CSV table of C-alpha atoms in Angstrom, one decimal:
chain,number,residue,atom,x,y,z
M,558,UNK,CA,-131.5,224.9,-33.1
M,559,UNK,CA,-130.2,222.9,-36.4
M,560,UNK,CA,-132.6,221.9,-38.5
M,561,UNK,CA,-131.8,218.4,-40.1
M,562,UNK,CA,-134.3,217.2,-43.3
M,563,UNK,CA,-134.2,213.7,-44.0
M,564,UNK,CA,-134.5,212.8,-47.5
M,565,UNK,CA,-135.4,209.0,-48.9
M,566,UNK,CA,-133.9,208.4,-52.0
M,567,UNK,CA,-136.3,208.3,-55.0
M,568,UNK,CA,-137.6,204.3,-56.5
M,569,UNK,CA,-135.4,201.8,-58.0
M,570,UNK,CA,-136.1,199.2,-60.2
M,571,UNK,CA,-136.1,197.0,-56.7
M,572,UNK,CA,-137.7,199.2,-54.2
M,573,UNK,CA,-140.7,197.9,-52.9
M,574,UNK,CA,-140.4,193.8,-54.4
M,575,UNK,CA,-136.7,193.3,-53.3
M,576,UNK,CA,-134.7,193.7,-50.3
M,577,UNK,CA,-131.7,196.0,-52.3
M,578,UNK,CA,-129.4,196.9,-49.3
M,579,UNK,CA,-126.0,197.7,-50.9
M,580,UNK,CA,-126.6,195.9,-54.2
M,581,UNK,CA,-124.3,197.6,-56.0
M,582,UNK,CA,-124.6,199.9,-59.2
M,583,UNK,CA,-128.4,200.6,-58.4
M,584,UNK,CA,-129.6,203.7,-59.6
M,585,UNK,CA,-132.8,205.3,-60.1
M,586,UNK,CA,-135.4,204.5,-62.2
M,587,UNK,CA,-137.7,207.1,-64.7
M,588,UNK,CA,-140.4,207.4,-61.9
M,589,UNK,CA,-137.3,207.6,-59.4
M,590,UNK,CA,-135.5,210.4,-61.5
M,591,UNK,CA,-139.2,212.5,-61.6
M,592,UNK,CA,-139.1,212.0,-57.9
M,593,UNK,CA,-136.3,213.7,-57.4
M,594,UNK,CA,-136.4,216.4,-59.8
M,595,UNK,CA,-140.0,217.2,-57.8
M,596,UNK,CA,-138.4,217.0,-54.1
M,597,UNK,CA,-135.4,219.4,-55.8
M,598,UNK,CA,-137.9,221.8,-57.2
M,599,UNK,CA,-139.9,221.7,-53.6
M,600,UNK,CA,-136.2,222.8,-51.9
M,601,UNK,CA,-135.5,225.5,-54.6
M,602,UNK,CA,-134.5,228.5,-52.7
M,603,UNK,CA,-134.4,226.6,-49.1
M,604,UNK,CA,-131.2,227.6,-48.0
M,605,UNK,CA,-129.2,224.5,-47.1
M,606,UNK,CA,-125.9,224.9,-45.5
M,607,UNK,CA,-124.8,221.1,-47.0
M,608,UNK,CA,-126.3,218.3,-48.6
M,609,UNK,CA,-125.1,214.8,-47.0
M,610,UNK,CA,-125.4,211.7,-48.6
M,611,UNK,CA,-125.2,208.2,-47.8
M,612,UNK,CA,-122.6,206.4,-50.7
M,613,UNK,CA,-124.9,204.2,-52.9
M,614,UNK,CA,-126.0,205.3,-56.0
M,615,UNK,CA,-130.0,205.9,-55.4
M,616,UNK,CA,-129.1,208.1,-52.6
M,617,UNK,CA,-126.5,210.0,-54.2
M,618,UNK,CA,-128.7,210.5,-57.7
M,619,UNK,CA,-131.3,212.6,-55.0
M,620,UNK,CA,-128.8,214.1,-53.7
M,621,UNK,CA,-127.3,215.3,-57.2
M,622,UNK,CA,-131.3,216.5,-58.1
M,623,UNK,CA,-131.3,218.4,-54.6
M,624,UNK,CA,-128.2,220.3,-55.2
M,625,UNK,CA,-128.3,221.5,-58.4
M,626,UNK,CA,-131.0,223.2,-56.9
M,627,UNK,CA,-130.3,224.7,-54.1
M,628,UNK,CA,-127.1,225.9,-54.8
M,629,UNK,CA,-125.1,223.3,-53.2
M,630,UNK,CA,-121.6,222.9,-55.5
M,631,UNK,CA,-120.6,219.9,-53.2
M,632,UNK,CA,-122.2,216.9,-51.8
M,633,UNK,CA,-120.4,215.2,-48.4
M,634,UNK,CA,-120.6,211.5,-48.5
M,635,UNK,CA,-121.0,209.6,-44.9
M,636,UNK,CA,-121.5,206.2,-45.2
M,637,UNK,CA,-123.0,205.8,-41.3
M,638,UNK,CA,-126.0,207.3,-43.3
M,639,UNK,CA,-125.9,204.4,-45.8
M,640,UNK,CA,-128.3,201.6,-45.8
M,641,UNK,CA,-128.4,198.7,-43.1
M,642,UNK,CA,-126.6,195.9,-44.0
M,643,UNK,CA,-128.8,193.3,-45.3
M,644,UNK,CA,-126.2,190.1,-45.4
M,645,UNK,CA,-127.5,187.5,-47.2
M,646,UNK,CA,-130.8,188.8,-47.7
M,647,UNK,CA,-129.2,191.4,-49.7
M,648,UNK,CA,-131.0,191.1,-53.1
M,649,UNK,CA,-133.6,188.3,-52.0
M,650,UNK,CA,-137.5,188.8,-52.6
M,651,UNK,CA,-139.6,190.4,-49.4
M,652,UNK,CA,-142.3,187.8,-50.2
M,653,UNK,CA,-140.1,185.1,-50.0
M,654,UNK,CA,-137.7,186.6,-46.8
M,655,UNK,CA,-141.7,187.1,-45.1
M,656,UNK,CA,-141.5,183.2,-44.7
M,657,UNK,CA,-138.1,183.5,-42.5
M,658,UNK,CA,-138.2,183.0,-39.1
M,659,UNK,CA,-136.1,186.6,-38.8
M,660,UNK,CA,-138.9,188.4,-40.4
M,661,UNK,CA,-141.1,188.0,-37.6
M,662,UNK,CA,-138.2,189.5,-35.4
M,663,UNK,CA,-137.9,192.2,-36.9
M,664,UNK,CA,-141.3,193.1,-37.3
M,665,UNK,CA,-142.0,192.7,-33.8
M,666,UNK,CA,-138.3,193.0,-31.6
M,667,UNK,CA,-136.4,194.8,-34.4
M,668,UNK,CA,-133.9,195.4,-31.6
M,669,UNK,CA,-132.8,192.0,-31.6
M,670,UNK,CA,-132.8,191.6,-35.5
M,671,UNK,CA,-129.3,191.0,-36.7
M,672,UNK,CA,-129.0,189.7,-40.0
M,673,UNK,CA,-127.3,186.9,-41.0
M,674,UNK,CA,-124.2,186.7,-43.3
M,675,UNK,CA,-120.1,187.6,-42.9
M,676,UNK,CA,-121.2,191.1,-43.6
M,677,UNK,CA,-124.7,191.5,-41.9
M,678,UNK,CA,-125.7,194.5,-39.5
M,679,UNK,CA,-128.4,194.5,-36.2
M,680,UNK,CA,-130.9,196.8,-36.8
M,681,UNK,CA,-129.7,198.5,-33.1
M,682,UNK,CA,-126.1,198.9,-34.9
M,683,UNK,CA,-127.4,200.4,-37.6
M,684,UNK,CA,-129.6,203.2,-35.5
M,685,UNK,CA,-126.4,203.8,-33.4
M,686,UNK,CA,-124.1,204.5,-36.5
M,687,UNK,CA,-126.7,206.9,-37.6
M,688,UNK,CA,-128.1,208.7,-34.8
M,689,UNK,CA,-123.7,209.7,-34.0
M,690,UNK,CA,-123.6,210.7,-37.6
M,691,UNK,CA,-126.7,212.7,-36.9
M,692,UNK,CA,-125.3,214.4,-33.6
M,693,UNK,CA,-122.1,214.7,-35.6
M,694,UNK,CA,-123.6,216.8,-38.4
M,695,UNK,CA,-125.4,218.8,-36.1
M,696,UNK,CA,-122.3,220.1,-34.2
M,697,UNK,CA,-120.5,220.7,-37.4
M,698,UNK,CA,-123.3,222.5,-39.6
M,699,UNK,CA,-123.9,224.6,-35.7
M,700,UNK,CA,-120.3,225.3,-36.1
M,701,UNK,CA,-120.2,226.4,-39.3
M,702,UNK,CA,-123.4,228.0,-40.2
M,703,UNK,CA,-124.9,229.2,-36.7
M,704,UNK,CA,-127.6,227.7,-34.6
M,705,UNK,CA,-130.1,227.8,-36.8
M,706,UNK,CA,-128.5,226.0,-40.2
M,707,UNK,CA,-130.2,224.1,-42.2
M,708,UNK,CA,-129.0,221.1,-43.7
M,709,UNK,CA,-130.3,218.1,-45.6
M,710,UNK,CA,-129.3,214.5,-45.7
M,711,UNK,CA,-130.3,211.6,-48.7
M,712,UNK,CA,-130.5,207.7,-46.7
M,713,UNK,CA,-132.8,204.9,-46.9
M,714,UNK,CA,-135.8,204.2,-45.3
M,715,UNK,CA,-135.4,201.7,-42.3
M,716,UNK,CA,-132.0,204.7,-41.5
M,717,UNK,CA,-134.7,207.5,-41.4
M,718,UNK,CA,-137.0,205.6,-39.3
M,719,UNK,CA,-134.6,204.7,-36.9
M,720,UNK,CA,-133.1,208.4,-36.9
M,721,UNK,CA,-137.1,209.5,-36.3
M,722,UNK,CA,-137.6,207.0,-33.4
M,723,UNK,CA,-134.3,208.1,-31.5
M,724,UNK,CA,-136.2,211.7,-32.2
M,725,UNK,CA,-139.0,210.7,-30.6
M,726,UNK,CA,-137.5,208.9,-27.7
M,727,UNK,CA,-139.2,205.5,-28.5
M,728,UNK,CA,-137.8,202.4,-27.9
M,729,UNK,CA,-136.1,200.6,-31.6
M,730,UNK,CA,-138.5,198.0,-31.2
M,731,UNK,CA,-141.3,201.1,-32.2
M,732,UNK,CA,-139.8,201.9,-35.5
M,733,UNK,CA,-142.3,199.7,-37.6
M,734,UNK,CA,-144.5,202.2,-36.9
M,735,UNK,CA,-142.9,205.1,-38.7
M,736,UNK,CA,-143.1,205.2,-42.5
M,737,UNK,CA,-140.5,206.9,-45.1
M,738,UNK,CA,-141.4,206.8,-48.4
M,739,UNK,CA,-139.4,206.6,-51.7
M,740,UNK,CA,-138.4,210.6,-52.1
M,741,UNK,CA,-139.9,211.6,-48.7
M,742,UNK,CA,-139.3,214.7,-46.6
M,743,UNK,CA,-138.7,214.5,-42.9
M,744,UNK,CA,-137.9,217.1,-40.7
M,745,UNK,CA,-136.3,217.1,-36.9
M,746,UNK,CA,-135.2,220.2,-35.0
M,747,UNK,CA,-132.6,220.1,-33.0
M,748,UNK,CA,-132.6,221.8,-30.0
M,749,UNK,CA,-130.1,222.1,-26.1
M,750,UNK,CA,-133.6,220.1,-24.4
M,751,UNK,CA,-135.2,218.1,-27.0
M,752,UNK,CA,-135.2,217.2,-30.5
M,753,UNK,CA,-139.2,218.4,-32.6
M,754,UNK,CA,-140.6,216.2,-34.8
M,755,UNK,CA,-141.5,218.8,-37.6
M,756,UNK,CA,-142.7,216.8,-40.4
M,757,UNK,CA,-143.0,212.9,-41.5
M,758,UNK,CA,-143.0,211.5,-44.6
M,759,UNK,CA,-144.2,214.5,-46.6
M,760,UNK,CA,-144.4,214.3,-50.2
M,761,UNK,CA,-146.2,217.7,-51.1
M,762,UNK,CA,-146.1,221.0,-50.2
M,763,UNK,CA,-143.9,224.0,-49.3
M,764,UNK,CA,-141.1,223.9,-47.2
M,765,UNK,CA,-140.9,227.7,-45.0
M,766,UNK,CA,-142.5,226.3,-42.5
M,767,UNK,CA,-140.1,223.8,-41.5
M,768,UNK,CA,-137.3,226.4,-41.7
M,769,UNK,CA,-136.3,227.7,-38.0
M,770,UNK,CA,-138.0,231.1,-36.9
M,771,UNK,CA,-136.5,234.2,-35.0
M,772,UNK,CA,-135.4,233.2,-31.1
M,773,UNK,CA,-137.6,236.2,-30.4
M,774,UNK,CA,-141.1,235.0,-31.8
M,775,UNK,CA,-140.7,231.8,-29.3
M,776,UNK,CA,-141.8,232.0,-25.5
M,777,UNK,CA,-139.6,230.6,-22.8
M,778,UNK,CA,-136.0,228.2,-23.6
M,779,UNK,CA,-134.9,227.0,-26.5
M,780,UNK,CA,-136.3,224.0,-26.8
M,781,UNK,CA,-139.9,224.8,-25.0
M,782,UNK,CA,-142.4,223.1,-26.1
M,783,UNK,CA,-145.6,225.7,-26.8
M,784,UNK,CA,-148.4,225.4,-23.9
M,785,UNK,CA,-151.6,225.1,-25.8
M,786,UNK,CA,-150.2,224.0,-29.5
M,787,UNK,CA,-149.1,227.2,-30.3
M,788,UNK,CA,-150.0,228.5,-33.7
């Protein structure tokens, strides 16, 4: 029953006005660096078995915040977890790539999106590279730590949405509908039968809940879902 928390990397100078994909050299900003610090503060004393990051710089930054306090001496860089490749729209303006025929793809059939450029990624590429770093990560921190680890990973947003939607078991071309915002917390259970959504997009708050509780206190299978809600 590994426990994965999904982490957005706190603002840059771009996020939000520009498209920054791997635009190199982009770190956080002040407001990005107090984001962090206040996830990192949120996870003190949440005991992660690793922190995984994806390679660019934002991510990483988090990552760094998240460690030092949690007691993590090492983060593991995978870059399946790094941000979808943009192409050429890398670094363009979101008002001005709203006026591309593309936009309206991948606002409505996101599954087809691919974008263009030598070094541009589909949207359904980039979900696939994540979702097997994903089941990767589970098997190994299961491996490691025992069923019910707990382990933490710094990407980007359209990578968590896509991560949440497999999750969820809805279609790609449903991931608009998800949100992950800059320094965000997400949180998916993995279990044998199904994967539980048990938190999106959280920004506040304490964490124990979201931490796996004792095989005995659950009714029926692993992976049961509680008649009624439970409590």
């Amino acid at each position: 029953m590994t426990t994965l928390l999904l982490v957005r990397h706190g603002r840059t100078a771009l996020t939000g006005p520009v498209l920054a994909g791997w635009t190199p050299g982009l770190g956080l900003d002040e407001h990005g660096r107090a984001q962090a610090r206040d996830l990192a503060e949120r996870l003190h004393g949440t005991p992660l078995a690793a922190v995984v990051s994806s390679p660019l710089d934002r991510c990483l930054q988090t990552a760094e915040a998240v460690a030092a306090r949690t007691g993590i001496e090492k983060i593991e860089v995978d870059e399946r977890f790094g941000e979808v490749r943009y192409g050429d729209w890398t670094g363009r303006p979101l008002k001005e790539l709203a006026e591309e025929p593309l936009w309206r793809v991948v606002q409505a059939h996101p599954s087809a999106a691919v974008f263009p450029g030598e070094d541009g990624e589909g949207l359904a590429d980039a979900q696939r590279r994540a979702v097997a770093a994903v089941r990767d990560w589970n098997a190994r921190i299961a491996a490691d730590h025992g069923p019910d680890a707990v382990y933490l990973v710094c990407s980007h947003g359209d990578i968590i949405k896509a991560i949440v939607a497999d999750a969820l078991g809805v279609h790609l071309d449903q991931f608009q509908r998800i949100q992950a915002d800059p320094a965000s917390l997400t949180a998916i259970r993995y279990t044998e039968l199904r994967p539980f959504l048990v938190r999106l997009n959280d920004s506040g708050g304490e964490v124990a809940s979201l931490l796996p509780k004792p095989a005995d206190d659950a009714p029926g299978r692993e992976g049961d879902a509680p008649v009624g809600g439970g409590a």
